[in-house]
Amino acid sequence: MFQFSLSEIAAITNSECVGNGNLKITKVQIDSRTSFDEISAIFLAIKGARSNGHDYISDMHERGCRNFWVEEGENYPQYKDSNYIVSSSVLHAFQKLVSHYRQFVFTNPIIGITGSNGKTIIKEWLYFLMKQNTSVVRSPRSYNSQIGVPLSLMLLDKKFSFGIFEAGISEVGEMERLQKMILPTIGIFSNIGDAHQQHFTSIEQKISEKMQLFKDVESLVYCSDYKQIDEEAQKLSANLVSWGFSENALNKVHVSSKNESTEITAAWQKQSFIFEIPFCDKASIENAIHCFYALQVLGVSVDLERFKELPCVAMRLEQISGRNNCVLINDSYNSDFQSVKIALQYLSQQHKNASKTLILSDVKQTGMNFDELYSSIADMIREYSINRVIGVGKDISKYLKKFLPTGFYFKSTDALLLKFHEFAFQNETILFKAAREFEFERLVDKLEAQAHQTVLEVNLNAIVHNLNYFRSCLNPKTKIMIMVKASCYGNGSYEIANILQHNKVDYLAVAFIDEGVELRNSGITVPIIVMNPEYGMLSKLYDYGLEPNIHNFAVLEEFKQLCTMFPDKTFPIHLKMDTGMARYGFQQHQITDLIAELKTIPNCSITSIFSHLVGSDDSQFDSFTMEQLNLFEKMSSQIMNEFPYPIMRHILNSAGIERFRDYQFDMVRLGIGLYGISFVNQHNCQHISTLKTFISGIREKANETSVGYSRKGMLKRDSKIAVIPIGYADGFNRKLSNGVGTVLVRGKEVPIVGNICMDATMIDVTDIPDVQLGDEVILFGKDLPITKMAEKIGTIPYEVMTSIDRRVKRVYVFE
């Protein structure tokens, strides 16, 4: 068990202990949204290039944390009732502690996995295959980073016979630190691809860096068909267990795919082994073969029939809207102790509804007896203040009920469904956490507000990545305002605002008062500016703690009347200057009158002065942009000189943050960049949303026949035409008709045929072999960028994003 006193931690990591050195630490936390009621937990104030954990120490102390790991030279509150470990680098010191723990406490074999793709799938499948015959621990989800790996290794305990851990890197030098912590006995190199290539000079350099994980392994499993991996592997002194599809492979593999499964014949030690997996895609086949050879090297006996039961691995939480103002969090794909803990933490961080419900199945894992397991789960449920618990399964009904008698318990999902209507779910956030065999999707279907299978999938991890990228462009003291108007550019309001609030953005900006009211009612407390306050609604604005943009004298006059009604209250405002947009804002010749009018309102406080750039994304307008910047500086200075208090200034938008960094002033406004569009280097940003649907019909059509309205789709060959249930009523632009637009089916672009209908679109899938009903269709996403769609119809990504109709279900994913 991971347990060190504070003085032991200080000695092992060459750090200083301030406070009670005898206190034992058993838990480490990096998420400041988590409440604390355990004296044995310590918060790591990790300082990164884009965020600083020391900024969250006061929040953590308020939540009950009394132990902090901090860095030398940082400013942080020093509480008399708290203990501190002080290190030169919190992250490196924590890694050193975990390396010590791995080397001297856990000495059993560990499987280390790296590669460009498939790491988590291989890890989860190995765990699934091994857990029935031996005790095994593995890293949660995709915890494979510089902080994820040490957090995972804390799970090691002498009661486990094996450990399975993955390692991911994005820069040179990172793998050496991961190797020192994991110290793998057996290695698996999954494959190599373009992921994170921007920080490596070549594929060869990236392979060499990843191979550092295996420098001391006894055996390495890999596919020799990846010639560059094979060449680098030959430099190791390890036992190389390579396999391939080619004739000269050391261990030759043959595959035969059926409709929904694949039969694999694998050679091993002059024998042939045949097993079947329930997948047909190339990646799954490779991952399963890696698992087979790893089991042979480990000497773990597994019935090959288990391969038929390999599960789909979901590595994310899905958040969707439910009926009766409920929020549904679907994590009904696997259920073990660590994933339950992660899911409960995520549930506790949702603020839209005060009431929180957990629907939990039997927890499938090894290494803990049922009393210990369900007692620990009960403790977590109380720690995270879960209001209602519904247990499903024979084990949970027997053991969790002992520790949480106030819950509701059912022996099966069918039994719960019979009583489901009696729970009257409303105004609550509900977490569905289950092993796949419990089929909790049937419960989710009962409460889902929208069942339409055409969805806009929004990646909240990508939102955080993009925020951090743009923060890295800023000076440390520059504040950041996020544009969340128009439902976060069509992606959804509360879900994104909640993530932004946790990541400590300084301001949110909405277009209209109603948008701000919705966020306030959903638990968002960040300062919110209303860009277009409507006449006659300013009093409502202040009822919800919203701050108006004053952009003309008519709005200023109404604001003045409001201030007169409440002379004892100070009202914050923001002033908009027109420097060339010619849309809203005071013009240069109006500044003197504006100052005079503002001075007649004694209980008015100017929070910021701002303007908007017209063409900061295009170098041909750079001279005009400089004119705007100079004019803004002149106009804002004229106002600031007339008032005795500090006033913030901001003018840079997303493109401006990247291209005009010398004009950050006090704050910047991030809009489209947050949602995945960069105007300098697109690889700096991640695509946040994927619009996808499925094939709902397929038919054969002869050459020279027509498809769709007005016979616009005239075929020039015998064709196979598929129908997808999305049309212009969903926001799929009709200008994409007749071959202008394309979609992705099985990774290949296919054209749209004929005119797009209100609720349906036809596509040509003639060149897609074995296409089937139900196949997924991507309209835009990572592999078919939204910018490409926008270019085809002569518009901008903003319009495409904001046009997706609300009848298209939004699904929010968080890994």
PDB file of C-alpha atoms in Angstrom, residues 224-225 227 243-254 267:
ATOM      1  CA  SER A 224       7.927  -6.522 -37.270  1.00  0.00           C
ATOM      2  CA  ASP A 225       5.892  -5.258 -40.235  1.00  0.00           C
ATOM      3  CA  LYS A 227      10.215  -1.847 -40.243  1.00  0.00           C
ATOM      4  CA  TRP A 243       5.190 -11.104 -35.140  1.00  0.00           C
ATOM      5  CA  GLY A 244       3.931 -10.126 -38.586  1.00  0.00           C
ATOM      6  CA  PHE A 245       1.764 -10.914 -41.558  1.00  0.00           C
ATOM      7  CA  SER A 246       4.680 -11.280 -43.974  1.00  0.00           C
ATOM      8  CA  GLU A 247       6.168 -14.642 -44.911  1.00  0.00           C
ATOM      9  CA  ASN A 248       9.526 -13.952 -43.251  1.00  0.00           C
ATOM     10  CA  ALA A 249       8.019 -12.954 -39.901  1.00  0.00           C
ATOM     11  CA  LEU A 250       9.493 -14.650 -36.840  1.00  0.00           C
ATOM     12  CA  ASN A 251       5.971 -15.497 -35.689  1.00  0.00           C
ATOM     13  CA  LYS A 252       3.659 -15.454 -38.685  1.00  0.00           C
ATOM     14  CA  VAL A 253       0.035 -14.449 -38.267  1.00  0.00           C
ATOM     15  CA  HIS A 254      -2.874 -15.039 -40.650  1.00  0.00           C
ATOM     16  CA  ALA A 267       2.407 -19.137 -34.740  1.00  0.00           C
TER      17      ALA A 267
END
